[in-house]
Amino acid sequence: MEKANSKIITFSFAVAGALVGLTVHMLIKAFSGAFGVVAKLADNDLFKHGLPVGAGIVLFAVLQFNPRVFAWGEEVVSEIRKVVWPSRKDTTAMTIVCIVMVLISSVIISSFDLISGFFINYLMK
């Protein structure tokens, strides 16, 4: 395993832990407004701040030190490195094609909507 792969995997697991901590913090805020028991617990700083940080650290440790998960991360990074990314020119061309197709589709759908609206109004009168 390359050292760069190990750094990428560790950083990814740290980001996952931070996201879990943020999610737990937001859930505590949301549930404290809805449930009195959670609101009482949210007054305690250890619960309000310690639980999200602890959840993030626990998730990071579980991901980082589980050999199966770490091996999976190595495989993901090695497969991503094999991807041939399109050039800037190709990406620009594909973006322009997508925008043109969306515009053409919107004109067709809008015209069908306009015609059917006139037809329905004519039938209603």
Coordinates of N, CA and C in Angstrom, one line a residue:
M1 N 0.8 -1.2 0.0 CA 0.0 0.0 0.0 C 0.9 1.2 0.0
E2 N 0.5 2.2 -0.8 CA 1.2 3.5 -0.8 C 0.9 4.3 0.4
K3 N 1.8 5.2 0.8 CA 1.6 6.1 1.9 C 0.5 7.1 1.5
A4 N 0.5 7.5 0.3 CA -0.6 8.5 -0.1 C -2.0 7.9 0.0
N5 N -2.1 6.6 -0.4 CA -3.4 6.0 -0.2 C -3.8 5.9 1.3
S6 N -2.9 5.7 2.1 CA -3.2 5.6 3.6 C -3.6 7.0 4.1
K7 N -3.0 8.0 3.6 CA -3.4 9.4 4.0 C -4.8 9.7 3.5
I8 N -5.1 9.4 2.3 CA -6.4 9.7 1.7 C -7.5 8.9 2.5
I9 N -7.2 7.7 2.8 CA -8.2 6.9 3.5 C -8.4 7.4 4.9
T10 N -7.4 7.8 5.6 CA -7.5 8.3 6.9 C -8.2 9.6 6.9
F11 N -7.9 10.5 5.9 CA -8.6 11.8 5.8 C -10.1 11.5 5.6
S12 N -10.4 10.6 4.7 CA -11.8 10.3 4.4 C -12.6 9.8 5.6
F13 N -11.9 8.9 6.4 CA -12.6 8.4 7.6 C -12.8 9.6 8.6
A14 N -11.8 10.5 8.7 CA -11.9 11.6 9.6 C -13.1 12.5 9.2
V15 N -13.2 12.7 7.9 CA -14.4 13.5 7.4 C -15.7 12.8 7.7
A16 N -15.7 11.5 7.5 CA -16.9 10.8 7.9 C -17.3 10.9 9.4
G17 N -16.3 10.9 10.2 CA -16.5 11.1 11.7 C -17.0 12.5 12.0
A18 N -16.4 13.5 11.3 CA -16.9 14.8 11.5 C -18.3 15.0 11.1
L19 N -18.7 14.4 9.9 CA -20.1 14.5 9.5 C -21.0 13.8 10.4
V20 N -20.6 12.7 11.0 CA -21.5 12.0 12.0 C -21.6 12.9 13.2
G21 N -20.6 13.5 13.7 CA -20.6 14.4 14.8 C -21.5 15.6 14.6
L22 N -21.5 16.2 13.4 CA -22.3 17.3 13.0 C -23.8 16.8 13.0
T23 N -24.0 15.6 12.4 CA -25.4 15.1 12.3 C -26.0 14.9 13.7
V24 N -25.2 14.3 14.6 CA -25.7 14.1 16.0 C -26.0 15.4 16.7
H25 N -25.1 16.4 16.5 CA -25.3 17.7 17.1 C -26.6 18.3 16.6
M26 N -26.8 18.2 15.2 CA -28.1 18.8 14.7 C -29.3 18.0 15.2
L27 N -29.2 16.7 15.3 CA -30.3 15.9 15.8 C -30.6 16.3 17.3
I28 N -29.6 16.5 18.1 CA -29.8 17.0 19.5 C -30.6 18.3 19.5
K29 N -30.1 19.2 18.6 CA -30.8 20.5 18.6 C -32.3 20.4 18.1
A30 N -32.5 19.6 17.1 CA -33.9 19.4 16.6 C -34.8 18.7 17.7
F31 N -34.2 17.6 18.3 CA -35.0 16.9 19.2 C -35.2 17.6 20.5
S32 N -34.3 18.6 20.9 CA -34.5 19.3 22.1 C -35.7 20.3 22.0
G33 N -36.0 20.7 20.8 CA -37.2 21.5 20.6 C -38.5 20.7 20.6
A34 N -38.4 19.4 20.3 CA -39.6 18.6 20.2 C -39.8 17.8 21.5
F35 N -38.8 17.4 22.2 CA -38.9 16.5 23.3 C -38.3 17.2 24.6
G36 N -39.1 17.2 25.6 CA -38.6 17.8 26.9 C -37.5 17.1 27.5
V37 N -37.4 15.8 27.4 CA -36.3 15.0 28.0 C -35.0 15.4 27.3
V38 N -35.1 15.5 26.0 CA -33.8 15.8 25.3 C -33.4 17.2 25.6
A39 N -34.4 18.1 25.8 CA -34.1 19.5 26.1 C -33.4 19.6 27.4
K40 N -33.9 18.8 28.4 CA -33.2 18.8 29.7 C -31.8 18.3 29.6
L41 N -31.6 17.3 28.8 CA -30.2 16.7 28.6 C -29.4 17.7 27.8
A42 N -30.0 18.5 26.9 CA -29.2 19.4 26.0 C -28.7 20.6 26.9
D43 N -29.2 20.8 28.1 CA -28.7 21.8 28.9 C -27.3 21.5 29.5
N44 N -27.0 20.2 29.5 CA -25.8 19.7 30.0 C -24.7 19.8 28.8
D45 N -23.6 20.5 29.0 CA -22.6 20.7 28.0 C -22.0 19.4 27.6
L46 N -21.8 18.4 28.5 CA -21.2 17.2 28.2 C -22.1 16.4 27.2
F47 N -23.4 16.4 27.4 CA -24.3 15.8 26.4 C -24.4 16.5 25.1
K48 N -24.5 17.9 25.2 CA -24.7 18.7 24.0 C -23.5 18.7 23.1
H49 N -22.3 18.7 23.7 CA -21.0 18.8 22.9 C -20.2 17.5 22.9
G50 N -20.3 16.8 24.0 CA -19.5 15.6 24.2 C -20.0 14.4 23.3
L51 N -21.3 14.3 23.3 CA -21.9 13.1 22.5 C -21.6 13.2 21.1
P52 N -21.8 14.4 20.4 CA -21.4 14.4 19.0 C -19.9 14.2 18.7
V53 N -19.0 14.8 19.6 CA -17.6 14.5 19.4 C -17.3 13.1 19.6
G54 N -17.8 12.5 20.7 CA -17.6 11.1 21.0 C -18.1 10.2 19.9
A55 N -19.2 10.5 19.3 CA -19.8 9.7 18.2 C -18.8 9.8 17.0
G56 N -18.3 11.0 16.7 CA -17.4 11.1 15.6 C -16.1 10.4 15.8
I57 N -15.6 10.4 17.0 CA -14.3 9.8 17.3 C -14.5 8.2 17.3
V58 N -15.6 7.8 17.8 CA -15.9 6.3 17.8 C -16.0 5.8 16.3
L59 N -16.7 6.6 15.5 CA -16.9 6.1 14.1 C -15.5 6.1 13.4
F60 N -14.7 7.2 13.6 CA -13.4 7.2 13.0 C -12.5 6.0 13.4
A61 N -12.6 5.7 14.7 CA -11.8 4.6 15.2 C -12.3 3.3 14.7
V62 N -13.6 3.1 14.6 CA -14.1 1.9 14.0 C -13.7 1.7 12.6
L63 N -13.8 2.8 11.8 CA -13.4 2.7 10.4 C -11.9 2.5 10.2
Q64 N -11.1 3.3 10.9 CA -9.7 3.3 10.8 C -9.0 2.0 11.2
F65 N -9.5 1.4 12.3 CA -8.8 0.2 12.8 C -9.5 -1.1 12.5
N66 N -10.5 -1.1 11.6 CA -11.2 -2.3 11.1 C -10.4 -2.7 9.9
P67 N -9.7 -3.9 9.9 CA -8.9 -4.2 8.7 C -9.8 -4.4 7.4
R68 N -11.0 -4.9 7.5 CA -11.8 -5.1 6.4 C -12.2 -3.8 5.7
V69 N -12.6 -2.8 6.6 CA -13.0 -1.5 6.1 C -11.8 -0.8 5.5
F70 N -10.7 -0.9 6.1 CA -9.5 -0.3 5.6 C -9.1 -0.9 4.2
A71 N -9.2 -2.2 4.1 CA -8.9 -2.9 2.8 C -9.9 -2.4 1.8
W72 N -11.1 -2.3 2.1 CA -12.1 -1.7 1.2 C -11.7 -0.3 0.7
G73 N -11.3 0.5 1.7 CA -10.9 1.9 1.3 C -9.7 1.9 0.4
E74 N -8.7 1.0 0.6 CA -7.6 0.8 -0.3 C -8.0 0.5 -1.7
E75 N -9.0 -0.5 -1.8 CA -9.5 -0.9 -3.1 C -10.2 0.3 -3.8
V76 N -11.0 1.1 -3.1 CA -11.7 2.2 -3.6 C -10.7 3.2 -4.2
V77 N -9.7 3.6 -3.4 CA -8.7 4.6 -3.8 C -8.0 4.0 -5.1
S78 N -7.6 2.8 -5.1 CA -6.8 2.3 -6.2 C -7.7 2.2 -7.5
E79 N -9.0 2.0 -7.3 CA -9.9 2.0 -8.5 C -10.1 3.4 -9.0
I80 N -10.2 4.4 -8.1 CA -10.4 5.8 -8.5 C -9.2 6.3 -9.2
R81 N -8.0 5.8 -8.8 CA -6.8 6.2 -9.5 C -6.7 5.7 -11.0
K82 N -7.5 4.6 -11.3 CA -7.5 4.1 -12.6 C -8.4 4.8 -13.5
V83 N -9.3 5.6 -13.0 CA -10.3 6.3 -13.8 C -9.6 7.3 -14.8
V84 N -10.0 7.3 -16.0 CA -9.5 8.2 -17.0 C -10.5 9.4 -17.0
W85 N -10.1 10.5 -16.5 CA -11.0 11.7 -16.5 C -11.1 12.4 -17.8
P86 N -12.2 12.9 -18.2 CA -12.3 13.6 -19.5 C -11.5 14.9 -19.4
S87 N -11.1 15.4 -20.6 CA -10.3 16.7 -20.6 C -11.3 17.8 -20.4
R88 N -10.8 19.0 -20.2 CA -11.6 20.2 -20.1 C -12.4 20.5 -21.3
K89 N -11.8 20.2 -22.5 CA -12.5 20.5 -23.7 C -13.7 19.5 -23.9
D90 N -13.5 18.3 -23.5 CA -14.6 17.3 -23.6 C -15.7 17.6 -22.6
T91 N -15.3 18.0 -21.4 CA -16.3 18.3 -20.4 C -17.1 19.5 -20.8
T92 N -16.5 20.5 -21.4 CA -17.2 21.7 -21.9 C -18.2 21.4 -23.0
A93 N -17.7 20.5 -23.9 CA -18.6 20.1 -25.0 C -19.8 19.3 -24.5
M94 N -19.6 18.4 -23.6 CA -20.7 17.6 -23.1 C -21.7 18.5 -22.3
T95 N -21.1 19.5 -21.6 CA -22.0 20.4 -20.8 C -22.9 21.2 -21.8
I96 N -22.3 21.7 -22.9 CA -23.1 22.5 -23.8 C -24.1 21.6 -24.5
V97 N -23.8 20.4 -24.8 CA -24.8 19.5 -25.4 C -26.0 19.3 -24.4
C98 N -25.7 19.1 -23.1 CA -26.7 18.9 -22.1 C -27.6 20.1 -22.0
I99 N -27.0 21.3 -22.0 CA -27.8 22.5 -21.9 C -28.7 22.7 -23.1
V100 N -28.2 22.4 -24.3 CA -29.0 22.5 -25.5 C -30.1 21.5 -25.5
M101 N -29.9 20.3 -25.0 CA -30.9 19.3 -25.0 C -32.0 19.7 -24.0
V102 N -31.6 20.3 -22.8 CA -32.6 20.7 -21.8 C -33.4 21.8 -22.4
L103 N -32.8 22.8 -23.1 CA -33.6 23.9 -23.7 C -34.6 23.4 -24.8
I104 N -34.1 22.4 -25.6 CA -35.0 21.9 -26.6 C -36.2 21.1 -26.0
S105 N -35.9 20.4 -25.0 CA -36.9 19.6 -24.2 C -37.9 20.6 -23.6
S106 N -37.4 21.7 -23.0 CA -38.3 22.6 -22.3 C -39.2 23.3 -23.4
V107 N -38.7 23.6 -24.5 CA -39.5 24.2 -25.6 C -40.6 23.3 -26.0
I108 N -40.3 22.0 -26.2 CA -41.3 21.0 -26.7 C -42.3 20.8 -25.6
I109 N -41.9 20.7 -24.3 CA -42.9 20.4 -23.3 C -43.8 21.7 -23.1
S110 N -43.1 22.9 -23.1 CA -43.9 24.1 -23.0 C -44.9 24.3 -24.1
S111 N -44.5 24.0 -25.3 CA -45.5 24.1 -26.4 C -46.6 23.1 -26.3
F112 N -46.4 21.9 -25.9 CA -47.5 20.9 -25.6 C -48.4 21.4 -24.5
D113 N -47.8 22.0 -23.5 CA -48.6 22.5 -22.4 C -49.5 23.7 -22.8
L114 N -48.9 24.6 -23.6 CA -49.6 25.8 -24.1 C -50.8 25.3 -25.0
I115 N -50.5 24.4 -25.9 CA -51.5 23.9 -26.9 C -52.6 23.2 -26.1
S116 N -52.3 22.3 -25.2 CA -53.3 21.6 -24.4 C -54.1 22.6 -23.5
G117 N -53.5 23.6 -23.0 CA -54.2 24.6 -22.2 C -55.2 25.3 -23.1
F118 N -54.8 25.8 -24.3 CA -55.8 26.4 -25.2 C -56.9 25.5 -25.6
F119 N -56.6 24.2 -25.8 CA -57.6 23.2 -26.2 C -58.6 23.0 -25.0
I120 N -58.1 22.9 -23.8 CA -59.0 22.7 -22.6 C -59.9 23.9 -22.4
N121 N -59.3 25.1 -22.6 CA -60.1 26.3 -22.4 C -61.2 26.4 -23.5
Y122 N -60.8 26.0 -24.7 CA -61.8 26.0 -25.8 C -63.0 25.0 -25.5
L123 N -62.6 23.9 -25.0 CA -63.7 22.9 -24.6 C -64.5 23.3 -23.4
M124 N -63.9 24.1 -22.5 CA -64.7 24.5 -21.3 C -65.7 25.7 -21.7
K125 N -65.4 26.4 -22.7 CA -66.3 27.5 -23.1 C -67.5 27.0 -23.9

